[in-house]
Amino acid sequence: MDIQSLLLLILKEDKSKEEYDKLKSWKSESKENLEMYQEYIKLAEQGVSLEDYKEFDTAKGYNRFEDSRKSNAILPKILILFLLASIIAAFFYFKNASNTEEIKLHHYAADKEVQIIELKDKSIVNINTSSAITEITDFASTREVSLKGEAYFDISRDVERPFKVHLENENYIEVLGTTFNVINDGEKLEIYVFSGQVALHTNERKIHLSQGDRISKINGDFVKYRRPDDNYLSWKNKKIVFKEAGITTVMEDLSRHYDFDFSIDKNLLKNQNCKINSQFENETLESVFSELSKIINLKYTKKGKSYHIFDLNC
Amino acid sequence: MNNNIADWTKKDGFKALFFAFYNPLCNYAFSILKNESDAKDVVNDVFLKIWDDRNKLVIEGVKLKSYLFKSTKNRSLEWLRKKSTKQKYEEVFTRLKEQNLEDASLEEDKILLKEQISNSVRQLPDKCKQIYLLRTQNGLTFAEIGTHLNISKRTAENQMAIAIKKIREIIKKNSEYYK
């Protein structure tokens, strides 16, 4: 079997019995085959998440390393210069500080509970836990805030004053009047548009998003796609709905809502006949699990904040 | 990266070492510190220290890969202890202490695998790259990818196979750096 057809066989989502057998016998032909198979599986699966993997500028890092390596030798001289510079800077800072007029800019933070706030322009923002937004203009000519964490924006329409949300690395979102959800927590950057138009400005380009569009930053690139998700806003609506959902979807949605890790036994992933229909409103994770145990005979073990699902049937 | 990392005590070899490990170590430090600029500071210090100690390290015969990760971890913790709250430091410290040695080397391998995949994905042609990411990162099926990119399911599968083949080739080519 040549590599391309082997890979196509591995990738095929609905393999027939013969195809399974063909793959199995190829795998068992030699140790090399088996190793190659395992390497391919690793690359084809969804197991290796790049979402939280960042790209740091290595060339810049190296230049800095070279500079600091050389300057280690002349450090004392630099220290004196630095001290002098600080004194001068401090002098100017205090001199100017007394002249600047103070503008009151609000900072809204949600710690343990979701906060709903109304901005000066009547826009409504739901701020998820451990998240915060900060006004960076007074909203007189432009409306600009910065976001850390996750928030859902319902922006009141104002063509004269675009609304901007500033994100990491000088990326920002620009809208006139729409609803959208943003995650910008330092590890993940993701936008989901629920109504209207949104423009994402990155250092290189401007990307237009319309209703139903999602975009996430993966491996340094922005990838735009569409994939409806009933429970995306469960953190805001405090409600999780499952319609004909498989166990993977159920666990993904729950883990996002309740913030825990999970793994599912490989054997359960192969035949996902169990479809779950249910709805949970304002419930604790324990009671959700106890209901799942009843409806699909879910069996699991729990270790700290992570759950392992090892059996279910319906 | 033509220079051999085996010669890392020389200037060129050290540069090769730096280019292979800077990004994964920054990611490792970031996973502890949760701050990009702190992570970069820590990793810069780690490389400076290793450069200064290079002759001593050779005599002691340290295993470079795990030494790099271990130094990054220790220095990150030290950084937290100095610059962060006591509560935060203890939280991270307990979390890291729970990992035994085996877990630590698994964590290193995981980061290096991510580095290699991420690095090779960047070298793929645009269409291939997009399909690979949509499939493995966004979890779309090939049918969904087809609809999304206006190509047939078959083409999506073919492109994905090409992507995987290329990624493995690139990883194989670079693997000696991460032994």
Tab-separated table of C-alpha atoms in Angstrom:
chain	number	residue	atom	x	y	z
A	1	MET	CA	0.000	0.000	0.000
A	2	ASP	CA	1.459	3.424	-0.871
A	3	ILE	CA	1.500	6.127	1.794
A	4	GLN	CA	-1.240	8.287	0.291
A	5	SER	CA	-3.775	5.426	0.174
A	6	LEU	CA	-2.728	4.291	3.633
A	7	LEU	CA	-3.370	7.777	4.995
A	8	LEU	CA	-6.713	8.041	3.207
A	9	LEU	CA	-7.708	4.772	4.793
A	10	ILE	CA	-6.664	5.993	8.243
A	11	LEU	CA	-8.589	9.227	7.754
A	12	LYS	CA	-11.783	7.670	6.455
A	13	GLU	CA	-14.560	8.356	8.941
A	14	ASP	CA	-16.869	5.451	8.126
A	15	LYS	CA	-14.609	2.489	7.481
A	16	SER	CA	-16.144	-0.779	6.352
A	17	LYS	CA	-15.241	-4.074	7.991
A	18	GLU	CA	-12.921	-4.954	5.068
A	19	GLU	CA	-11.160	-1.621	5.336
A	20	TYR	CA	-10.592	-2.103	9.059
A	21	ASP	CA	-9.147	-5.534	8.382
A	22	LYS	CA	-6.942	-4.240	5.589
A	23	LEU	CA	-5.517	-1.590	7.910
A	24	LYS	CA	-5.060	-4.106	10.684
A	25	SER	CA	-3.153	-6.576	8.557
A	26	TRP	CA	-0.910	-3.829	7.129
A	27	LYS	CA	-0.162	-2.683	10.660
A	28	SER	CA	0.852	-6.140	11.801
A	29	GLU	CA	3.127	-6.791	8.817
A	30	SER	CA	6.212	-5.304	10.445
A	31	LYS	CA	7.473	-3.264	13.349
A	32	GLU	CA	8.212	-0.365	10.971
A	33	ASN	CA	4.636	-0.384	9.750
A	34	LEU	CA	3.297	-0.286	13.268
A	35	GLU	CA	5.560	2.589	14.262
A	36	MET	CA	4.685	4.517	11.132
A	37	TYR	CA	1.010	3.914	11.802
A	38	GLN	CA	1.300	5.254	15.327
A	39	GLU	CA	3.118	8.362	14.173
A	40	TYR	CA	0.461	9.062	11.558
A	41	ILE	CA	-2.351	8.565	14.044
A	42	LYS	CA	-0.732	11.050	16.390
A	43	LEU	CA	-0.691	13.658	13.621
A	44	ALA	CA	-4.183	12.912	12.306
A	45	GLU	CA	-5.991	12.889	15.622
A	46	GLN	CA	-7.429	15.819	17.452
A	47	GLY	CA	-5.381	14.981	20.537
A	48	VAL	CA	-2.561	17.481	20.100
A	49	SER	CA	-4.077	20.881	20.686
A	50	LEU	CA	-2.121	23.801	19.322
A	51	GLU	CA	-4.614	26.271	20.659
A	52	ASP	CA	-2.552	27.048	23.737
A	53	TYR	CA	0.772	26.818	21.916
A	54	LYS	CA	2.299	30.189	21.189
A	55	GLU	CA	4.910	31.370	18.776
A	56	PHE	CA	7.594	33.500	20.400
A	57	ASP	CA	9.897	35.408	18.070
A	58	THR	CA	13.082	33.319	18.219
A	59	ALA	CA	15.252	35.630	16.085
A	60	LYS	CA	14.341	38.559	18.339
A	61	GLY	CA	14.970	36.397	21.394
A	62	TYR	CA	18.402	35.489	20.073
A	63	ASN	CA	19.364	39.101	19.412
A	64	ARG	CA	18.362	39.935	22.920
A	65	PHE	CA	20.361	37.013	24.271
A	66	GLU	CA	23.435	38.180	22.337
A	67	ASP	CA	22.992	41.723	23.647
A	68	SER	CA	22.631	40.633	27.244
A	69	ARG	CA	25.570	38.236	26.919
A	70	LYS	CA	27.810	41.077	25.750
A	71	SER	CA	26.463	43.636	28.185
A	72	ASN	CA	27.071	41.371	31.169
A	73	ALA	CA	30.660	42.557	30.939
A	74	ILE	CA	29.873	46.266	31.015
A	75	LEU	CA	26.942	46.048	33.398
A	76	PRO	CA	28.243	48.453	36.087
A	77	LYS	CA	28.559	51.307	33.584
A	78	ILE	CA	25.038	50.724	32.349
A	79	LEU	CA	23.681	50.746	35.881
A	80	ILE	CA	25.016	54.242	36.429
A	81	LEU	CA	23.508	55.454	33.158
A	82	PHE	CA	20.214	53.835	34.036
A	83	LEU	CA	20.090	55.537	37.423
A	84	LEU	CA	20.748	58.909	35.821
A	85	ALA	CA	18.043	58.314	33.219
A	86	SER	CA	15.519	57.317	35.894
A	87	ILE	CA	16.141	60.476	37.861
A	88	ILE	CA	15.600	62.612	34.774
A	89	ALA	CA	12.495	60.667	33.758
A	90	ALA	CA	11.019	60.927	37.248
A	91	PHE	CA	11.600	64.664	37.254
A	92	PHE	CA	9.657	65.113	33.998
A	93	TYR	CA	6.956	62.693	35.042
A	94	PHE	CA	6.103	64.578	38.214
A	95	LYS	CA	6.350	67.910	36.470
A	96	ASN	CA	3.813	66.838	33.846
A	97	ALA	CA	1.541	64.823	36.081
A	98	SER	CA	0.201	67.895	37.810
A	99	ASN	CA	-0.870	69.418	34.479
A	100	THR	CA	-2.830	66.573	32.931
A	101	GLU	CA	-6.547	66.608	33.365
A	102	GLU	CA	-7.982	63.460	34.832
A	103	ILE	CA	-10.522	61.520	32.805
A	104	LYS	CA	-12.487	58.938	34.701
A	105	LEU	CA	-12.249	55.565	32.969
A	106	HIS	CA	-14.133	52.635	34.404
A	107	HIS	CA	-12.786	49.178	34.986
A	108	TYR	CA	-15.254	46.320	35.355
A	109	ALA	CA	-14.106	42.963	36.661
A	110	ALA	CA	-15.961	39.731	37.301
A	111	ASP	CA	-14.259	37.500	39.799
A	112	LYS	CA	-16.274	34.481	40.901
A	113	GLU	CA	-19.602	35.374	39.295
A	114	VAL	CA	-20.707	36.534	35.864
A	115	GLN	CA	-21.320	40.313	35.839
A	116	ILE	CA	-23.776	42.170	33.629
A	117	ILE	CA	-22.930	45.832	33.099
A	118	GLU	CA	-24.268	48.735	31.096
A	119	LEU	CA	-21.768	51.081	29.480
A	120	LYS	CA	-22.249	54.838	28.992
A	121	ASP	CA	-23.615	54.272	25.474
A	122	LYS	CA	-26.233	51.784	26.750
A	123	SER	CA	-24.355	48.796	25.372
A	124	ILE	CA	-24.694	45.733	27.559
A	125	VAL	CA	-21.758	43.494	28.393
A	126	ASN	CA	-21.821	40.142	30.167
A	127	ILE	CA	-18.418	39.516	31.724
A	128	ASN	CA	-17.484	35.913	32.452
A	129	THR	CA	-15.724	34.861	35.669
A	130	SER	CA	-12.042	35.813	36.019
A	131	SER	CA	-12.468	38.365	33.246
A	132	ALA	CA	-12.398	42.142	33.025
A	133	ILE	CA	-13.021	45.004	30.645
A	134	THR	CA	-11.538	48.477	30.881
A	135	GLU	CA	-12.650	51.647	29.154
A	136	ILE	CA	-9.749	53.255	27.344
A	137	THR	CA	-11.538	56.297	25.961
A	138	ASP	CA	-14.210	58.494	27.511
A	139	PHE	CA	-16.711	57.417	24.781
A	140	ALA	CA	-17.101	61.018	23.579
A	141	SER	CA	-15.722	60.520	20.076
A	142	THR	CA	-14.826	56.839	19.999
A	143	ARG	CA	-15.988	53.963	22.146
A	144	GLU	CA	-13.030	51.778	23.081
A	145	VAL	CA	-12.482	49.120	25.715
A	146	SER	CA	-9.927	46.398	26.296
A	147	LEU	CA	-10.792	42.861	27.291
A	148	LYS	CA	-9.027	40.216	29.329
A	149	GLY	CA	-10.856	36.898	29.570
A	150	GLU	CA	-14.293	36.263	28.092
A	151	ALA	CA	-17.261	38.569	27.509
A	152	TYR	CA	-20.454	38.772	25.483
A	153	PHE	CA	-21.112	42.170	23.913
A	154	ASP	CA	-24.487	43.583	22.919
A	155	ILE	CA	-23.447	46.875	21.357
A	156	SER	CA	-25.956	49.648	20.790
A	157	ARG	CA	-25.890	50.946	17.246
A	158	ASP	CA	-24.018	54.198	16.623
A	159	VAL	CA	-22.616	54.765	13.140
A	160	GLU	CA	-20.798	57.927	14.224
A	161	ARG	CA	-18.862	56.261	17.005
A	162	PRO	CA	-17.510	52.818	16.159
A	163	PHE	CA	-17.060	50.491	19.115
A	164	LYS	CA	-13.634	48.903	19.494
A	165	VAL	CA	-12.525	46.000	21.676
A	166	HIS	CA	-8.757	45.788	22.079
A	167	LEU	CA	-7.177	42.337	22.356
A	168	GLU	CA	-3.678	40.918	22.740
A	169	ASN	CA	-0.857	41.968	20.393
A	170	GLU	CA	-2.593	45.132	19.203
A	171	ASN	CA	-5.375	43.141	17.534
A	172	TYR	CA	-8.763	44.752	17.869
A	173	ILE	CA	-12.404	44.250	16.963
A	174	GLU	CA	-14.452	47.036	15.401
A	175	VAL	CA	-18.259	47.110	15.242
A	176	LEU	CA	-21.092	49.560	14.778
A	177	GLY	CA	-23.877	47.653	16.502
A	178	THR	CA	-23.967	43.867	16.940
A	179	THR	CA	-23.854	40.999	19.374
A	180	PHE	CA	-20.782	38.805	19.670
A	181	ASN	CA	-18.744	36.772	22.150
A	182	VAL	CA	-14.994	37.167	22.632
A	183	ILE	CA	-12.424	35.061	24.446
A	184	ASN	CA	-9.048	36.729	24.929
A	185	ASP	CA	-7.511	35.126	27.989
A	186	GLY	CA	-3.852	35.053	27.036
A	187	GLU	CA	-4.039	31.461	25.844
A	188	LYS	CA	-6.970	31.536	23.505
A	189	LEU	CA	-8.336	34.152	21.129
A	190	GLU	CA	-11.758	33.430	19.713
A	191	ILE	CA	-14.705	35.436	18.402
A	192	TYR	CA	-18.220	34.194	17.672
A	193	VAL	CA	-20.659	36.577	15.962
A	194	PHE	CA	-24.334	36.206	16.877
A	195	SER	CA	-25.786	39.116	14.911
A	196	GLY	CA	-24.628	41.884	12.592
A	197	GLN	CA	-21.143	42.516	11.250
A	198	VAL	CA	-17.797	42.496	13.016
A	199	ALA	CA	-14.371	43.496	11.704
A	200	LEU	CA	-11.244	42.016	13.274
A	201	HIS	CA	-8.115	44.092	12.734
A	202	THR	CA	-4.861	42.183	13.027
A	203	ASN	CA	-1.367	43.484	12.394
A	204	GLU	CA	-1.469	42.219	8.818
A	205	ARG	CA	-5.062	42.476	7.684
A	206	LYS	CA	-8.706	43.193	8.350
A	207	ILE	CA	-11.074	40.222	8.533
A	208	HIS	CA	-14.830	40.627	8.115
A	209	LEU	CA	-17.137	38.389	10.086
A	210	SER	CA	-20.886	38.133	9.807
A	211	GLN	CA	-23.643	36.405	11.722
A	212	GLY	CA	-22.743	32.805	12.560
A	213	ASP	CA	-19.038	33.229	11.797
A	214	ARG	CA	-16.414	32.100	14.262
A	215	ILE	CA	-12.722	32.784	14.177
A	216	SER	CA	-9.908	31.478	16.351
A	217	LYS	CA	-6.204	32.031	16.478
A	218	ILE	CA	-4.431	28.744	16.044
A	219	ASN	CA	-0.717	28.418	15.653
A	220	GLY	CA	-0.412	32.144	15.001
A	221	ASP	CA	-2.955	32.114	12.175
A	222	PHE	CA	-6.561	33.242	12.241
A	223	VAL	CA	-8.890	30.497	11.032
A	224	LYS	CA	-12.454	31.473	10.149
A	225	TYR	CA	-15.171	28.832	10.161
A	226	ARG	CA	-18.805	28.110	10.885
A	227	ARG	CA	-20.013	25.564	13.355
A	228	PRO	CA	-23.240	26.120	15.265
A	229	ASP	CA	-22.917	25.511	18.987
A	230	ASP	CA	-26.056	25.581	21.108
A	231	ASN	CA	-24.142	25.805	24.345
A	232	TYR	CA	-21.516	28.370	23.439
A	233	LEU	CA	-23.162	30.985	25.645
A	234	SER	CA	-24.084	28.621	28.464
A	235	TRP	CA	-21.870	30.631	30.848
A	236	LYS	CA	-24.105	33.657	30.193
A	237	ASN	CA	-27.510	31.944	29.866
A	238	LYS	CA	-26.807	29.524	32.747
A	239	LYS	CA	-28.476	26.827	30.705
A	240	ILE	CA	-27.136	23.810	28.835
A	241	VAL	CA	-29.212	22.065	26.203
A	242	PHE	CA	-28.429	18.735	24.542
A	243	LYS	CA	-30.294	17.669	21.428
A	244	GLU	CA	-29.301	14.288	20.038
A	245	ALA	CA	-25.797	14.959	21.336
A	246	GLY	CA	-22.993	12.371	21.462
A	247	ILE	CA	-20.933	11.852	24.622
A	248	THR	CA	-17.968	13.857	23.282
A	249	THR	CA	-20.111	16.926	22.630
A	250	VAL	CA	-21.770	16.568	26.016
A	251	MET	CA	-18.457	16.372	27.856
A	252	GLU	CA	-16.920	19.218	25.852
A	253	ASP	CA	-19.835	21.537	26.606
A	254	LEU	CA	-19.945	20.556	30.280
A	255	SER	CA	-16.196	20.906	30.764
A	256	ARG	CA	-16.298	24.387	29.273
A	257	HIS	CA	-19.230	25.408	31.422
A	258	TYR	CA	-18.028	23.925	34.708
A	259	ASP	CA	-14.292	24.211	34.018
A	260	PHE	CA	-12.933	20.705	34.461
A	261	ASP	CA	-10.807	18.254	32.450
A	262	PHE	CA	-12.040	14.982	31.073
A	263	SER	CA	-11.027	11.924	29.112
A	264	ILE	CA	-13.208	9.295	27.504
A	265	ASP	CA	-12.260	5.658	27.167
A	266	LYS	CA	-11.186	4.955	23.564
A	267	ASN	CA	-13.631	2.055	23.218
A	268	LEU	CA	-16.579	4.331	23.882
A	269	LEU	CA	-15.577	6.716	21.098
A	270	LYS	CA	-15.877	4.076	18.392
A	271	ASN	CA	-19.593	3.441	18.681
A	272	GLN	CA	-21.434	6.514	19.732
A	273	ASN	CA	-24.976	5.222	19.563
A	274	CYS	CA	-25.978	6.978	22.732
A	275	LYS	CA	-27.674	10.247	21.874
A	276	ILE	CA	-28.407	12.497	24.782
A	277	ASN	CA	-31.435	14.763	25.011
A	278	SER	CA	-31.627	16.849	28.117
A	279	GLN	CA	-31.543	20.299	29.576
A	280	PHE	CA	-29.808	21.636	32.662
A	281	GLU	CA	-30.562	24.990	34.175
A	282	ASN	CA	-28.578	26.450	37.049
A	283	GLU	CA	-27.511	23.019	38.251
A	284	THR	CA	-24.388	21.857	39.982
A	285	LEU	CA	-21.978	19.574	38.159
A	286	GLU	CA	-22.703	16.817	40.680
A	287	SER	CA	-26.401	16.804	39.889
A	288	VAL	CA	-25.701	16.846	36.138
A	289	PHE	CA	-23.480	13.798	36.510
A	290	SER	CA	-26.008	12.033	38.682
A	291	GLU	CA	-28.694	12.591	36.029
A	292	LEU	CA	-26.377	11.333	33.269
A	293	SER	CA	-25.703	8.236	35.355
A	294	LYS	CA	-29.435	7.607	35.375
A	295	ILE	CA	-30.253	8.269	31.713
A	296	ILE	CA	-27.242	6.707	29.967
A	297	ASN	CA	-25.714	4.614	32.761
A	298	LEU	CA	-22.665	6.834	32.726
A	299	LYS	CA	-19.791	5.417	34.762
A	300	TYR	CA	-16.824	7.567	35.637
A	301	THR	CA	-13.940	8.082	38.003
A	302	LYS	CA	-12.975	11.451	39.416
A	303	LYS	CA	-9.509	12.595	40.353
A	304	GLY	CA	-9.210	16.193	41.513
A	305	LYS	CA	-10.669	18.321	38.763
A	306	SER	CA	-10.564	15.659	36.083
A	307	TYR	CA	-13.116	13.040	35.133
A	308	HIS	CA	-12.553	9.829	33.246
A	309	ILE	CA	-15.563	8.286	31.520
A	310	PHE	CA	-15.132	4.542	31.203
A	311	ASP	CA	-18.594	3.232	30.444
A	312	LEU	CA	-22.061	4.156	29.249
A	313	ASN	CA	-24.958	2.468	27.513
A	314	CYS	CA	-28.522	3.154	26.533
B	1	MET	CA	19.774	25.066	11.256
B	2	ASN	CA	22.841	23.556	9.658
B	3	ASN	CA	24.942	23.791	12.736
B	4	ASN	CA	25.195	20.783	14.878
B	5	ILE	CA	23.736	21.056	18.344
B	6	ALA	CA	26.290	18.497	19.528
B	7	ASP	CA	28.781	21.386	19.322
B	8	TRP	CA	26.676	23.563	21.580
B	9	THR	CA	29.617	24.799	23.645
B	10	LYS	CA	30.803	26.681	20.543
B	11	LYS	CA	29.076	29.827	19.421
B	12	ASP	CA	27.436	28.392	16.264
B	13	GLY	CA	26.289	25.211	17.940
B	14	PHE	CA	24.827	27.255	20.761
B	15	LYS	CA	22.890	29.331	18.268
B	16	ALA	CA	21.401	26.130	16.811
B	17	LEU	CA	20.492	25.014	20.318
B	18	PHE	CA	18.869	28.369	21.004
B	19	PHE	CA	16.815	28.260	17.801
B	20	ALA	CA	15.596	24.726	18.502
B	21	PHE	CA	14.613	25.276	22.138
B	22	TYR	CA	13.735	28.954	22.578
B	23	ASN	CA	10.100	28.657	21.521
B	24	PRO	CA	9.264	25.421	23.399
B	25	LEU	CA	10.949	26.737	26.564
B	26	CYS	CA	9.077	30.040	26.323
B	27	ASN	CA	5.848	28.063	26.031
B	28	TYR	CA	6.832	25.967	29.043
B	29	ALA	CA	7.652	29.048	31.106
B	30	PHE	CA	4.386	30.636	29.960
B	31	SER	CA	2.437	27.616	31.190
B	32	ILE	CA	3.792	28.380	34.671
B	33	LEU	CA	3.920	32.182	34.637
B	34	LYS	CA	0.929	32.975	32.388
B	35	ASN	CA	2.709	36.058	31.125
B	36	GLU	CA	4.562	36.334	27.821
B	37	SER	CA	7.135	38.923	28.724
B	38	ASP	CA	8.021	37.219	32.014
B	39	ALA	CA	8.386	33.941	30.126
B	40	LYS	CA	10.811	35.539	27.682
B	41	ASP	CA	12.837	37.076	30.523
B	42	VAL	CA	13.113	33.729	32.287
B	43	VAL	CA	14.197	31.836	29.171
B	44	ASN	CA	16.761	34.505	28.322
B	45	ASP	CA	18.236	34.049	31.803
B	46	VAL	CA	18.256	30.275	31.404
B	47	PHE	CA	20.297	30.486	28.200
B	48	LEU	CA	22.678	33.045	29.699
B	49	LYS	CA	23.333	30.791	32.670
B	50	ILE	CA	23.889	27.739	30.491
B	51	TRP	CA	26.303	29.657	28.281
B	52	ASP	CA	28.268	30.800	31.322
B	53	ASP	CA	28.333	27.297	32.798
B	54	ARG	CA	28.916	25.419	29.542
B	55	ASN	CA	32.303	23.958	30.386
B	56	LYS	CA	31.211	22.890	33.830
B	57	LEU	CA	28.068	21.249	32.418
B	58	VAL	CA	30.076	19.238	29.895
B	59	ILE	CA	32.355	17.916	32.627
B	60	GLU	CA	29.353	16.927	34.723
B	61	GLY	CA	27.825	15.274	31.640
B	62	VAL	CA	24.295	16.668	32.076
B	63	LYS	CA	21.530	15.620	29.721
B	64	LEU	CA	20.930	18.882	27.936
B	65	LYS	CA	17.251	18.519	27.015
B	66	SER	CA	15.953	17.818	30.496
B	67	TYR	CA	18.435	20.267	31.969
B	68	LEU	CA	16.973	23.064	29.827
B	69	PHE	CA	13.424	22.256	30.921
B	70	LYS	CA	14.371	21.798	34.562
B	71	SER	CA	16.223	25.123	34.662
B	72	THR	CA	13.255	26.861	33.038
B	73	LYS	CA	10.900	25.392	35.613
B	74	ASN	CA	13.087	26.323	38.581
B	75	ARG	CA	13.757	29.818	37.354
B	76	SER	CA	10.044	30.373	36.638
B	77	LEU	CA	9.178	29.333	40.168
B	78	GLU	CA	11.868	31.590	41.567
B	79	TRP	CA	10.430	34.416	39.475
B	80	LEU	CA	6.931	33.788	40.864
B	81	ARG	CA	8.226	33.665	44.415
B	82	LYS	CA	9.841	37.076	44.001
B	83	LYS	CA	7.273	38.877	41.892
B	84	SER	CA	3.934	37.296	42.619
B	85	THR	CA	1.732	36.803	45.668
B	86	LYS	CA	2.541	34.106	48.165
B	87	GLN	CA	-0.788	32.387	47.483
B	88	LYS	CA	-0.187	32.240	43.731
B	89	TYR	CA	3.327	30.886	44.237
B	90	GLU	CA	2.156	28.156	46.557
B	91	GLU	CA	-0.659	27.190	44.224
B	92	VAL	CA	1.722	26.719	41.279
B	93	PHE	CA	4.376	25.095	43.453
B	94	THR	CA	1.954	22.446	44.734
B	95	ARG	CA	0.668	21.775	41.228
B	96	LEU	CA	4.196	21.239	39.890
B	97	LYS	CA	5.274	19.215	42.903
B	98	GLU	CA	2.453	16.748	42.308
B	99	GLN	CA	3.911	15.895	38.927
B	100	ASN	CA	6.423	13.134	39.470
B	101	LEU	CA	9.539	12.760	37.374
B	102	GLU	CA	7.819	10.624	34.791
B	103	ASP	CA	5.104	13.235	34.289
B	104	ALA	CA	7.726	15.923	33.892
B	105	SER	CA	9.410	14.127	31.029
B	106	LEU	CA	5.993	13.473	29.464
B	107	GLU	CA	5.294	17.186	29.710
B	108	GLU	CA	8.614	17.937	27.964
B	109	ASP	CA	7.798	15.499	25.182
B	110	LYS	CA	4.327	16.980	24.800
B	111	ILE	CA	5.713	20.474	24.398
B	112	LEU	CA	8.371	19.318	21.952
B	113	LEU	CA	5.763	17.457	19.909
B	114	LYS	CA	3.648	20.610	19.792
B	115	GLU	CA	6.706	22.600	18.771
B	116	GLN	CA	7.450	20.218	15.943
B	117	ILE	CA	3.869	20.036	14.681
B	118	SER	CA	3.357	23.770	14.998
B	119	ASN	CA	6.627	24.435	13.216
B	120	SER	CA	5.889	22.067	10.342
B	121	VAL	CA	2.270	23.209	9.962
B	122	ARG	CA	3.628	26.693	9.378
B	123	GLN	CA	5.594	25.369	6.404
B	124	LEU	CA	2.575	23.794	4.683
B	125	PRO	CA	0.907	25.370	1.631
B	126	ASP	CA	-2.075	27.543	2.661
B	127	LYS	CA	-4.908	25.238	1.644
B	128	CYS	CA	-3.280	22.187	3.213
B	129	LYS	CA	-2.623	24.132	6.392
B	130	GLN	CA	-6.197	25.361	6.634
B	131	ILE	CA	-7.626	21.871	6.178
B	132	TYR	CA	-5.229	20.362	8.697
B	133	LEU	CA	-6.101	22.976	11.316
B	134	LEU	CA	-9.855	22.840	10.726
B	135	ARG	CA	-9.758	19.076	11.096
B	136	THR	CA	-7.413	18.638	14.055
B	137	GLN	CA	-8.014	21.872	15.949
B	138	ASN	CA	-11.608	22.848	15.220
B	139	GLY	CA	-12.876	19.281	14.949
B	140	LEU	CA	-14.750	19.729	11.676
B	141	THR	CA	-15.586	16.603	9.671
B	142	PHE	CA	-14.306	16.343	6.093
B	143	ALA	CA	-17.826	16.954	4.824
B	144	GLU	CA	-18.010	20.159	6.882
B	145	ILE	CA	-14.569	21.246	5.664
B	146	GLY	CA	-15.706	20.598	2.092
B	147	THR	CA	-18.776	22.801	2.459
B	148	HIS	CA	-16.811	25.468	4.238
B	149	LEU	CA	-14.014	25.692	1.652
B	150	ASN	CA	-16.186	24.892	-1.339
B	151	ILE	CA	-14.307	21.715	-2.269
B	152	SER	CA	-15.362	18.076	-2.334
B	153	LYS	CA	-15.080	15.851	0.715
B	154	ARG	CA	-12.690	13.702	-1.294
B	155	THR	CA	-10.377	16.651	-2.001
B	156	ALA	CA	-10.414	17.595	1.670
B	157	GLU	CA	-9.351	14.058	2.610
B	158	ASN	CA	-6.617	14.048	-0.018
B	159	GLN	CA	-5.244	17.393	1.138
B	160	MET	CA	-5.299	16.206	4.745
B	161	ALA	CA	-3.316	13.094	3.782
B	162	ILE	CA	-0.763	15.285	1.989
B	163	ALA	CA	-0.541	17.534	5.053
B	164	ILE	CA	0.131	14.619	7.392
B	165	LYS	CA	2.744	13.151	5.083
B	166	LYS	CA	4.593	16.473	4.833
B	167	ILE	CA	4.412	17.126	8.571
B	168	ARG	CA	5.949	13.734	9.305
B	169	GLU	CA	8.727	14.359	6.789
B	170	ILE	CA	9.602	17.713	8.343
B	171	ILE	CA	9.487	16.283	11.849
B	172	LYS	CA	11.753	13.409	10.820
B	173	LYS	CA	14.232	15.843	9.310
B	174	ASN	CA	14.396	17.926	12.487
B	175	SER	CA	14.121	15.127	15.008
B	176	GLU	CA	17.850	14.963	15.790
B	177	TYR	CA	17.596	18.377	17.445
B	178	TYR	CA	15.161	17.104	20.037
B	179	LYS	CA	16.742	13.808	21.038
